[in-house]
Amino acid sequence: MADFSLKGKVALITGASYGIGFAIAKAMSAAGATIVFNDIKQELVDKGLAAYEAEGIKAHGYVCDVTNEEAVAELVRRVTEEVGHINILVNNAGIIMRIPMTEMTAAQFRKVIDIDLNGPFIMSKAVIPDMIEQGGGKIINICSMMSELGRETVSAYAAAKGGLKMLTRNIASEYGQYNIQCNGIGPGYIATPQTAPLREPRPDGTRHPFDQFILAKTPAGRWGEAADLGGPAVFLASSASDFVNGHILYVDGGILAYIGRQPDGE
Ligand code: NAP
Ligand code: GCO
């Protein structure tokens, strides 16, 4: 019988003071995991700790920028010493900049790549040696629709998330022999602060054009909620997925399967 329990496991979710990371942490906690998270500012960590406490979760929070290799090494050392060996890593922290490519500076492009792609590399490199020592582990990279599709203004983000898809497959290839499974979750369009600008109603109260666009491209006919990602994350973090490796699990309400709502009357 497949075992979805995370009892006795330590899960580190990056950038999980709120949003998708927070929802994944809640689900993993409900499955029995001890929750550890980081964010780049103490005030965010404090906000996250209060939010977890309000949910009855005794989380462990640390300030750490996932792009800073020394800080990440210290984070992993402290977590291992203060909480326990990291059994599950969720590379969730990420940013987006919506700028037409020809107007984007190289520095802006680099910043998105640094956080969304170099960050997961640095975090994964830091936890894999101890996972090998412990006889295995789980790494879950939060990819995107933009791991598969492009659109205007998100060149850096799509390049990063496309790279993250292949980093996921390469970690799976290189470390599967040590009983480490590395998979991705590709959320569709999820209602979080990151997508708030795409959903804000117009001054006249009508829906944002992008909001309408996504509803027409999603068979489910709705934006995803961060909670929709909890179950898939628990599955990929549990022994129920021990023979799943290098897979990107799209949790998108069917966007990738759908050409989009056809014109009325056709
Ligand atoms: P969010 O609401 O913007 O939260 C992202 C979190 O990551 C924030 O807590 C942020 O902290 C943190 N963070 C940013 N840079 C960091 C760094 N260098 N080190 C550590 N933490 C950092 O985003 P979200 O919507 O929850 O998305 C979470 C992940 O899912 C991202 O990787 C995103 O690309 C991906 N995703 C989102 C959607 C969606 O529709 N929302 C869909 C597909 C994939 P600050 O508050 O300080 O920035
Ligand atoms: C955008 C959105 C998307 C989502 C997500 C979709 O501007 O198109 O922010 O990129 O965040 O990545 O899977």
Short mmCIF file of N, CA and C in Angstrom, two decimals, residues 76-246:
data_model
loop_
_atom_site.label_atom_id
_atom_site.label_comp_id
_atom_site.label_asym_id
_atom_site.label_seq_id
_atom_site.Cartn_x
_atom_site.Cartn_y
_atom_site.Cartn_z
N VAL A 76 22.00 25.13 6.05
CA VAL A 76 21.91 23.65 6.09
C VAL A 76 22.60 23.13 7.35
N ARG A 77 23.75 23.72 7.70
CA ARG A 77 24.46 23.28 8.91
C ARG A 77 23.59 23.50 10.14
N ARG A 78 23.00 24.70 10.23
CA ARG A 78 22.19 25.04 11.41
C ARG A 78 20.94 24.17 11.49
N VAL A 79 20.26 23.99 10.36
CA VAL A 79 19.05 23.17 10.38
C VAL A 79 19.37 21.74 10.81
N THR A 80 20.44 21.20 10.24
CA THR A 80 20.82 19.82 10.57
C THR A 80 21.13 19.69 12.06
N GLU A 81 21.80 20.71 12.61
CA GLU A 81 22.18 20.69 14.04
C GLU A 81 20.97 20.95 14.94
N GLU A 82 20.14 21.92 14.55
CA GLU A 82 19.08 22.39 15.46
C GLU A 82 17.75 21.66 15.28
N VAL A 83 17.52 21.10 14.07
CA VAL A 83 16.22 20.45 13.80
C VAL A 83 16.42 18.98 13.45
N GLY A 84 17.37 18.71 12.55
CA GLY A 84 17.60 17.32 12.12
C GLY A 84 18.01 17.27 10.66
N HIS A 85 18.39 16.09 10.20
CA HIS A 85 18.79 15.92 8.80
C HIS A 85 17.64 16.30 7.88
N ILE A 86 17.96 17.02 6.80
CA ILE A 86 16.93 17.46 5.84
C ILE A 86 16.61 16.28 4.90
N ASN A 87 15.37 15.80 5.00
CA ASN A 87 14.95 14.67 4.17
C ASN A 87 14.27 15.12 2.87
N ILE A 88 13.67 16.33 2.94
CA ILE A 88 12.88 16.86 1.81
C ILE A 88 13.27 18.31 1.59
N LEU A 89 13.63 18.66 0.37
CA LEU A 89 13.91 20.05 0.01
C LEU A 89 12.90 20.48 -1.06
N VAL A 90 12.21 21.58 -0.81
CA VAL A 90 11.33 22.16 -1.83
C VAL A 90 11.92 23.50 -2.25
N ASN A 91 12.41 23.56 -3.49
CA ASN A 91 12.95 24.81 -4.02
C ASN A 91 11.79 25.65 -4.57
N ASN A 92 11.24 26.45 -3.70
CA ASN A 92 10.04 27.24 -4.00
C ASN A 92 10.34 28.72 -4.23
N ALA A 93 11.34 29.25 -3.52
CA ALA A 93 11.63 30.70 -3.60
C ALA A 93 11.81 31.11 -5.05
N GLY A 94 11.18 32.20 -5.43
CA GLY A 94 11.33 32.66 -6.82
C GLY A 94 10.71 34.02 -7.01
N ILE A 95 11.18 34.69 -8.07
CA ILE A 95 10.62 36.00 -8.42
C ILE A 95 10.29 36.01 -9.90
N ILE A 96 9.56 37.01 -10.31
CA ILE A 96 9.30 37.23 -11.73
C ILE A 96 9.43 38.72 -12.00
N MET A 97 9.92 39.07 -13.18
CA MET A 97 9.90 40.46 -13.64
C MET A 97 9.21 40.44 -15.01
N ARG A 98 8.12 41.18 -15.12
CA ARG A 98 7.37 41.20 -16.37
C ARG A 98 7.76 42.47 -17.16
N ILE A 99 8.80 42.27 -18.04
CA ILE A 99 9.35 43.38 -18.81
C ILE A 99 9.61 42.89 -20.23
N PRO A 100 9.20 43.62 -21.27
CA PRO A 100 9.53 43.22 -22.64
C PRO A 100 11.04 42.99 -22.78
N MET A 101 11.45 41.92 -23.43
CA MET A 101 12.87 41.53 -23.41
C MET A 101 13.79 42.66 -23.87
N THR A 102 13.39 43.37 -24.89
CA THR A 102 14.29 44.41 -25.42
C THR A 102 14.38 45.61 -24.47
N GLU A 103 13.50 45.64 -23.48
CA GLU A 103 13.57 46.74 -22.49
C GLU A 103 14.19 46.27 -21.17
N MET A 104 14.49 44.98 -21.10
CA MET A 104 15.02 44.42 -19.84
C MET A 104 16.54 44.58 -19.83
N THR A 105 17.08 45.01 -18.69
CA THR A 105 18.54 45.11 -18.59
C THR A 105 19.12 43.73 -18.33
N ALA A 106 20.40 43.59 -18.65
CA ALA A 106 21.07 42.32 -18.39
C ALA A 106 21.08 42.03 -16.89
N ALA A 107 21.19 43.09 -16.09
CA ALA A 107 21.19 42.91 -14.63
C ALA A 107 19.84 42.37 -14.15
N GLN A 108 18.76 42.86 -14.73
CA GLN A 108 17.43 42.35 -14.35
C GLN A 108 17.29 40.88 -14.76
N PHE A 109 17.74 40.58 -15.98
CA PHE A 109 17.67 39.19 -16.47
C PHE A 109 18.48 38.28 -15.54
N ARG A 110 19.69 38.72 -15.19
CA ARG A 110 20.55 37.92 -14.31
C ARG A 110 19.91 37.71 -12.94
N LYS A 111 19.22 38.72 -12.44
CA LYS A 111 18.64 38.60 -11.09
C LYS A 111 17.57 37.50 -11.05
N VAL A 112 16.74 37.46 -12.11
CA VAL A 112 15.70 36.42 -12.15
C VAL A 112 16.34 35.03 -12.27
N ILE A 113 17.33 34.93 -13.17
CA ILE A 113 18.03 33.64 -13.33
C ILE A 113 18.70 33.24 -12.02
N ASP A 114 19.27 34.23 -11.32
CA ASP A 114 20.02 33.94 -10.09
C ASP A 114 19.09 33.33 -9.03
N ILE A 115 17.94 33.95 -8.84
CA ILE A 115 17.04 33.47 -7.78
C ILE A 115 16.29 32.20 -8.22
N ASP A 116 15.81 32.19 -9.45
CA ASP A 116 14.90 31.11 -9.88
C ASP A 116 15.62 29.86 -10.37
N LEU A 117 16.90 30.01 -10.76
CA LEU A 117 17.64 28.84 -11.26
C LEU A 117 18.91 28.57 -10.45
N ASN A 118 19.73 29.60 -10.25
CA ASN A 118 20.95 29.38 -9.46
C ASN A 118 20.60 29.02 -8.01
N GLY A 119 19.53 29.64 -7.49
CA GLY A 119 19.11 29.35 -6.11
C GLY A 119 18.82 27.87 -5.90
N PRO A 120 17.95 27.26 -6.72
CA PRO A 120 17.72 25.82 -6.58
C PRO A 120 18.97 24.97 -6.76
N PHE A 121 19.89 25.39 -7.64
CA PHE A 121 21.17 24.67 -7.79
C PHE A 121 21.96 24.73 -6.48
N ILE A 122 22.08 25.94 -5.93
CA ILE A 122 22.85 26.13 -4.69
C ILE A 122 22.23 25.36 -3.53
N MET A 123 20.91 25.44 -3.41
CA MET A 123 20.22 24.73 -2.32
C MET A 123 20.37 23.21 -2.48
N SER A 124 20.19 22.73 -3.70
CA SER A 124 20.26 21.27 -3.92
C SER A 124 21.67 20.76 -3.68
N LYS A 125 22.66 21.50 -4.18
CA LYS A 125 24.07 21.12 -3.97
C LYS A 125 24.40 21.04 -2.49
N ALA A 126 23.77 21.89 -1.70
CA ALA A 126 24.05 21.94 -0.25
C ALA A 126 23.43 20.77 0.50
N VAL A 127 22.29 20.26 0.03
CA VAL A 127 21.60 19.21 0.82
C VAL A 127 21.92 17.80 0.31
N ILE A 128 22.34 17.64 -0.93
CA ILE A 128 22.55 16.30 -1.49
C ILE A 128 23.58 15.48 -0.73
N PRO A 129 24.75 16.01 -0.35
CA PRO A 129 25.74 15.16 0.34
C PRO A 129 25.17 14.48 1.59
N ASP A 130 24.42 15.20 2.42
CA ASP A 130 23.87 14.57 3.63
C ASP A 130 22.73 13.62 3.27
N MET A 131 21.97 13.93 2.20
CA MET A 131 20.93 12.99 1.76
C MET A 131 21.56 11.65 1.37
N ILE A 132 22.72 11.74 0.70
CA ILE A 132 23.43 10.51 0.32
C ILE A 132 23.84 9.75 1.58
N GLU A 133 24.39 10.50 2.55
CA GLU A 133 24.81 9.89 3.82
C GLU A 133 23.64 9.19 4.52
N GLN A 134 22.46 9.83 4.41
CA GLN A 134 21.28 9.32 5.13
C GLN A 134 20.54 8.22 4.36
N GLY A 135 21.04 7.89 3.15
CA GLY A 135 20.42 6.81 2.40
C GLY A 135 19.33 7.24 1.44
N GLY A 136 19.22 8.57 1.21
CA GLY A 136 18.26 9.04 0.21
C GLY A 136 17.58 10.33 0.63
N GLY A 137 16.75 10.86 -0.27
CA GLY A 137 16.03 12.10 0.03
C GLY A 137 15.13 12.48 -1.12
N LYS A 138 14.41 13.59 -0.94
CA LYS A 138 13.47 14.07 -1.95
C LYS A 138 13.75 15.55 -2.24
N ILE A 139 13.86 15.88 -3.51
CA ILE A 139 13.99 17.28 -3.92
C ILE A 139 12.85 17.60 -4.86
N ILE A 140 12.13 18.68 -4.57
CA ILE A 140 10.99 19.10 -5.40
C ILE A 140 11.24 20.53 -5.84
N ASN A 141 11.33 20.72 -7.16
CA ASN A 141 11.58 22.06 -7.71
C ASN A 141 10.26 22.64 -8.23
N ILE A 142 9.95 23.86 -7.83
CA ILE A 142 8.71 24.49 -8.27
C ILE A 142 8.95 25.16 -9.61
N CYS A 143 8.52 24.47 -10.66
CA CYS A 143 8.70 24.94 -12.02
C CYS A 143 7.53 25.86 -12.39
N SER A 144 6.99 25.72 -13.60
CA SER A 144 5.98 26.68 -14.05
C SER A 144 5.41 26.26 -15.40
N MET A 145 4.27 26.87 -15.79
CA MET A 145 3.82 26.75 -17.18
C MET A 145 4.94 27.21 -18.11
N MET A 146 5.72 28.18 -17.58
CA MET A 146 6.80 28.75 -18.39
C MET A 146 8.01 27.83 -18.46
N SER A 147 7.92 26.65 -17.88
CA SER A 147 8.92 25.62 -18.17
C SER A 147 8.64 25.02 -19.54
N GLU A 148 7.42 25.25 -20.06
CA GLU A 148 7.00 24.65 -21.34
C GLU A 148 6.59 25.70 -22.37
N LEU A 149 6.06 26.82 -21.88
CA LEU A 149 5.45 27.80 -22.79
C LEU A 149 6.08 29.18 -22.58
N GLY A 150 6.09 29.99 -23.63
CA GLY A 150 6.53 31.37 -23.47
C GLY A 150 5.35 32.31 -23.54
N ARG A 151 5.62 33.57 -23.18
CA ARG A 151 4.63 34.59 -23.45
C ARG A 151 5.35 35.93 -23.40
N GLU A 152 4.70 36.98 -23.82
CA GLU A 152 5.32 38.30 -23.82
C GLU A 152 5.73 38.68 -22.39
N THR A 153 6.84 39.35 -22.26
CA THR A 153 7.37 40.02 -21.06
C THR A 153 7.99 39.11 -20.00
N VAL A 154 8.02 37.78 -20.23
CA VAL A 154 8.57 36.91 -19.16
C VAL A 154 9.78 36.12 -19.64
N SER A 155 10.63 36.72 -20.48
CA SER A 155 11.76 35.98 -21.06
C SER A 155 12.70 35.42 -19.99
N ALA A 156 13.04 36.23 -19.00
CA ALA A 156 13.99 35.76 -17.97
C ALA A 156 13.37 34.63 -17.15
N TYR A 157 12.11 34.82 -16.80
CA TYR A 157 11.42 33.83 -15.97
C TYR A 157 11.27 32.51 -16.72
N ALA A 158 10.89 32.58 -18.00
CA ALA A 158 10.72 31.35 -18.79
C ALA A 158 12.08 30.66 -18.97
N ALA A 159 13.14 31.44 -19.20
CA ALA A 159 14.47 30.84 -19.34
C ALA A 159 14.87 30.15 -18.04
N ALA A 160 14.58 30.78 -16.91
CA ALA A 160 14.92 30.19 -15.61
C ALA A 160 14.13 28.93 -15.35
N LYS A 161 12.82 28.99 -15.58
CA LYS A 161 11.96 27.85 -15.28
C LYS A 161 12.16 26.71 -16.28
N GLY A 162 12.54 27.04 -17.50
CA GLY A 162 12.89 26.00 -18.45
C GLY A 162 14.17 25.32 -18.01
N GLY A 163 15.11 26.12 -17.54
CA GLY A 163 16.36 25.56 -17.01
C GLY A 163 16.11 24.73 -15.78
N LEU A 164 15.17 25.17 -14.94
CA LEU A 164 14.87 24.43 -13.71
C LEU A 164 14.29 23.07 -14.02
N LYS A 165 13.50 22.99 -15.11
CA LYS A 165 12.98 21.68 -15.55
C LYS A 165 14.15 20.75 -15.87
N MET A 166 15.14 21.26 -16.58
CA MET A 166 16.26 20.38 -16.96
C MET A 166 17.21 20.15 -15.79
N LEU A 167 17.34 21.11 -14.87
CA LEU A 167 18.13 20.84 -13.67
C LEU A 167 17.48 19.72 -12.87
N THR A 168 16.13 19.72 -12.82
CA THR A 168 15.39 18.67 -12.12
C THR A 168 15.74 17.31 -12.72
N ARG A 169 15.70 17.24 -14.04
CA ARG A 169 15.99 15.97 -14.71
C ARG A 169 17.44 15.56 -14.52
N ASN A 170 18.34 16.55 -14.44
CA ASN A 170 19.75 16.18 -14.29
C ASN A 170 20.07 15.71 -12.88
N ILE A 171 19.46 16.36 -11.89
CA ILE A 171 19.66 15.87 -10.51
C ILE A 171 19.12 14.45 -10.39
N ALA A 172 17.95 14.22 -11.01
CA ALA A 172 17.36 12.88 -10.99
C ALA A 172 18.31 11.86 -11.62
N SER A 173 18.95 12.28 -12.72
CA SER A 173 19.85 11.38 -13.46
C SER A 173 21.13 11.10 -12.66
N GLU A 174 21.68 12.15 -12.06
CA GLU A 174 23.00 12.05 -11.42
C GLU A 174 22.94 11.41 -10.03
N TYR A 175 21.78 11.61 -9.33
CA TYR A 175 21.74 11.18 -7.92
C TYR A 175 20.66 10.15 -7.63
N GLY A 176 19.97 9.68 -8.68
CA GLY A 176 18.98 8.62 -8.48
C GLY A 176 19.60 7.37 -7.89
N GLN A 177 20.87 7.13 -8.19
CA GLN A 177 21.56 5.92 -7.69
C GLN A 177 21.71 5.93 -6.17
N TYR A 178 21.55 7.11 -5.56
CA TYR A 178 21.66 7.23 -4.10
C TYR A 178 20.28 7.30 -3.44
N ASN A 179 19.27 6.86 -4.16
CA ASN A 179 17.89 6.88 -3.65
C ASN A 179 17.40 8.30 -3.38
N ILE A 180 17.89 9.23 -4.20
CA ILE A 180 17.37 10.60 -4.16
C ILE A 180 16.45 10.76 -5.36
N GLN A 181 15.20 11.14 -5.10
CA GLN A 181 14.27 11.42 -6.19
C GLN A 181 14.11 12.94 -6.31
N CYS A 182 14.34 13.44 -7.52
CA CYS A 182 14.19 14.87 -7.78
C CYS A 182 13.12 15.06 -8.83
N ASN A 183 12.05 15.72 -8.47
CA ASN A 183 10.92 15.96 -9.38
C ASN A 183 10.53 17.43 -9.32
N GLY A 184 9.69 17.83 -10.26
CA GLY A 184 9.20 19.20 -10.27
C GLY A 184 7.70 19.25 -10.15
N ILE A 185 7.21 20.37 -9.68
CA ILE A 185 5.79 20.67 -9.74
C ILE A 185 5.65 21.90 -10.63
N GLY A 186 4.78 21.82 -11.64
CA GLY A 186 4.54 22.95 -12.52
C GLY A 186 3.17 23.52 -12.25
N PRO A 187 3.08 24.52 -11.37
CA PRO A 187 1.76 25.09 -11.09
C PRO A 187 1.23 25.82 -12.31
N GLY A 188 -0.08 25.82 -12.47
CA GLY A 188 -0.70 26.67 -13.48
C GLY A 188 -0.72 28.10 -12.96
N TYR A 189 -1.80 28.81 -13.24
CA TYR A 189 -1.90 30.18 -12.72
C TYR A 189 -2.59 30.14 -11.37
N ILE A 190 -1.84 30.51 -10.34
CA ILE A 190 -2.25 30.37 -8.95
C ILE A 190 -2.47 31.76 -8.35
N ALA A 191 -3.50 31.91 -7.58
CA ALA A 191 -3.83 33.22 -6.98
C ALA A 191 -2.94 33.46 -5.75
N THR A 192 -1.81 34.11 -5.97
CA THR A 192 -0.89 34.48 -4.89
C THR A 192 -0.45 35.93 -5.12
N PRO A 193 0.33 36.49 -4.19
CA PRO A 193 0.82 37.86 -4.43
C PRO A 193 1.58 38.02 -5.74
N GLN A 194 2.24 36.94 -6.18
CA GLN A 194 3.05 37.02 -7.41
C GLN A 194 2.18 37.29 -8.64
N THR A 195 0.95 36.78 -8.63
CA THR A 195 0.09 36.98 -9.80
C THR A 195 -1.00 38.04 -9.56
N ALA A 196 -0.94 38.68 -8.40
CA ALA A 196 -1.99 39.69 -8.11
C ALA A 196 -2.11 40.74 -9.20
N PRO A 197 -0.99 41.24 -9.77
CA PRO A 197 -1.13 42.27 -10.82
C PRO A 197 -1.91 41.78 -12.04
N LEU A 198 -1.96 40.48 -12.25
CA LEU A 198 -2.64 39.91 -13.42
C LEU A 198 -4.13 39.72 -13.17
N ARG A 199 -4.54 39.95 -11.91
CA ARG A 199 -5.95 39.67 -11.56
C ARG A 199 -6.69 40.90 -11.08
N GLU A 200 -5.97 42.00 -10.90
CA GLU A 200 -6.63 43.19 -10.35
C GLU A 200 -7.77 43.65 -11.27
N PRO A 201 -8.96 43.85 -10.70
CA PRO A 201 -10.09 44.32 -11.52
C PRO A 201 -9.78 45.69 -12.14
N ARG A 202 -10.34 45.96 -13.27
CA ARG A 202 -10.21 47.27 -13.94
C ARG A 202 -10.89 48.37 -13.10
N PRO A 203 -10.54 49.62 -13.31
CA PRO A 203 -11.21 50.72 -12.58
C PRO A 203 -12.72 50.68 -12.73
N ASP A 204 -13.19 50.18 -13.87
CA ASP A 204 -14.66 50.14 -14.06
C ASP A 204 -15.28 48.88 -13.45
N GLY A 205 -14.43 48.09 -12.74
CA GLY A 205 -14.97 46.92 -12.05
C GLY A 205 -14.98 45.66 -12.88
N THR A 206 -14.63 45.78 -14.20
CA THR A 206 -14.58 44.56 -15.04
C THR A 206 -13.31 43.79 -14.72
N ARG A 207 -13.34 42.49 -15.12
CA ARG A 207 -12.20 41.63 -14.83
C ARG A 207 -10.99 42.08 -15.64
N HIS A 208 -9.80 41.92 -15.09
CA HIS A 208 -8.53 42.19 -15.78
C HIS A 208 -8.48 41.33 -17.04
N PRO A 209 -8.07 41.88 -18.16
CA PRO A 209 -8.02 41.09 -19.41
C PRO A 209 -7.23 39.80 -19.25
N PHE A 210 -6.14 39.83 -18.49
CA PHE A 210 -5.34 38.62 -18.32
C PHE A 210 -6.11 37.59 -17.50
N ASP A 211 -6.86 38.08 -16.55
CA ASP A 211 -7.71 37.20 -15.73
C ASP A 211 -8.68 36.45 -16.66
N GLN A 212 -9.32 37.20 -17.56
CA GLN A 212 -10.25 36.57 -18.51
C GLN A 212 -9.53 35.60 -19.44
N PHE A 213 -8.31 35.98 -19.83
CA PHE A 213 -7.50 35.13 -20.72
C PHE A 213 -7.22 33.79 -20.07
N ILE A 214 -6.82 33.83 -18.80
CA ILE A 214 -6.48 32.59 -18.10
C ILE A 214 -7.71 31.72 -17.88
N LEU A 215 -8.83 32.35 -17.57
CA LEU A 215 -10.06 31.57 -17.38
C LEU A 215 -10.43 30.86 -18.68
N ALA A 216 -10.17 31.50 -19.82
CA ALA A 216 -10.49 30.89 -21.12
C ALA A 216 -9.48 29.81 -21.51
N LYS A 217 -8.29 29.87 -20.90
CA LYS A 217 -7.26 28.88 -21.24
C LYS A 217 -7.24 27.71 -20.26
N THR A 218 -8.05 27.78 -19.23
CA THR A 218 -8.03 26.75 -18.18
C THR A 218 -9.34 25.96 -18.20
N PRO A 219 -9.29 24.67 -18.56
CA PRO A 219 -10.54 23.87 -18.57
C PRO A 219 -11.29 23.97 -17.25
N ALA A 220 -10.51 24.03 -16.15
CA ALA A 220 -11.16 24.10 -14.83
C ALA A 220 -11.93 25.42 -14.69
N GLY A 221 -11.64 26.40 -15.57
CA GLY A 221 -12.39 27.65 -15.55
C GLY A 221 -12.16 28.50 -14.32
N ARG A 222 -11.00 28.26 -13.67
CA ARG A 222 -10.69 29.06 -12.48
C ARG A 222 -9.18 29.19 -12.33
N TRP A 223 -8.74 30.16 -11.55
CA TRP A 223 -7.34 30.24 -11.13
C TRP A 223 -7.12 29.16 -10.08
N GLY A 224 -5.90 28.66 -10.01
CA GLY A 224 -5.60 27.71 -8.95
C GLY A 224 -5.45 28.43 -7.61
N GLU A 225 -5.64 27.66 -6.55
CA GLU A 225 -5.35 28.14 -5.21
C GLU A 225 -4.06 27.49 -4.74
N ALA A 226 -3.30 28.15 -3.91
CA ALA A 226 -2.04 27.56 -3.42
C ALA A 226 -2.29 26.19 -2.80
N ALA A 227 -3.45 26.03 -2.16
CA ALA A 227 -3.77 24.73 -1.51
C ALA A 227 -3.87 23.59 -2.52
N ASP A 228 -4.13 23.92 -3.80
CA ASP A 228 -4.22 22.87 -4.83
C ASP A 228 -2.88 22.15 -5.03
N LEU A 229 -1.82 22.76 -4.55
CA LEU A 229 -0.47 22.19 -4.75
C LEU A 229 -0.04 21.30 -3.60
N GLY A 230 -0.79 21.35 -2.48
CA GLY A 230 -0.37 20.60 -1.30
C GLY A 230 -0.33 19.11 -1.50
N GLY A 231 -1.39 18.54 -2.04
CA GLY A 231 -1.44 17.10 -2.24
C GLY A 231 -0.36 16.58 -3.17
N PRO A 232 -0.19 17.21 -4.34
CA PRO A 232 0.89 16.78 -5.24
C PRO A 232 2.26 16.85 -4.58
N ALA A 233 2.47 17.90 -3.75
CA ALA A 233 3.77 18.03 -3.07
C ALA A 233 3.97 16.92 -2.05
N VAL A 234 2.91 16.58 -1.31
CA VAL A 234 3.02 15.49 -0.33
C VAL A 234 3.33 14.18 -1.05
N PHE A 235 2.67 13.95 -2.17
CA PHE A 235 2.93 12.73 -2.95
C PHE A 235 4.41 12.66 -3.35
N LEU A 236 4.94 13.74 -3.91
CA LEU A 236 6.34 13.72 -4.37
C LEU A 236 7.33 13.71 -3.22
N ALA A 237 6.89 14.08 -2.02
CA ALA A 237 7.78 14.06 -0.86
C ALA A 237 7.73 12.72 -0.13
N SER A 238 6.74 11.90 -0.46
CA SER A 238 6.52 10.65 0.30
C SER A 238 7.10 9.44 -0.41
N SER A 239 7.15 8.32 0.31
CA SER A 239 7.68 7.10 -0.29
C SER A 239 6.74 6.53 -1.35
N ALA A 240 5.54 7.11 -1.44
CA ALA A 240 4.61 6.67 -2.50
C ALA A 240 5.16 7.02 -3.88
N SER A 241 6.13 7.93 -3.94
CA SER A 241 6.69 8.33 -5.24
C SER A 241 8.15 7.90 -5.39
N ASP A 242 8.54 6.85 -4.67
CA ASP A 242 9.96 6.44 -4.71
C ASP A 242 10.44 5.99 -6.08
N PHE A 243 9.52 5.62 -6.99
CA PHE A 243 9.98 5.26 -8.33
C PHE A 243 9.59 6.33 -9.35
N VAL A 244 9.26 7.53 -8.87
CA VAL A 244 9.01 8.68 -9.75
C VAL A 244 10.24 9.56 -9.66
N ASN A 245 10.90 9.81 -10.79
CA ASN A 245 12.15 10.57 -10.74
C ASN A 245 12.33 11.35 -12.04
N GLY A 246 12.65 12.63 -11.93
CA GLY A 246 12.85 13.45 -13.12
C GLY A 246 11.56 13.88 -13.78
#
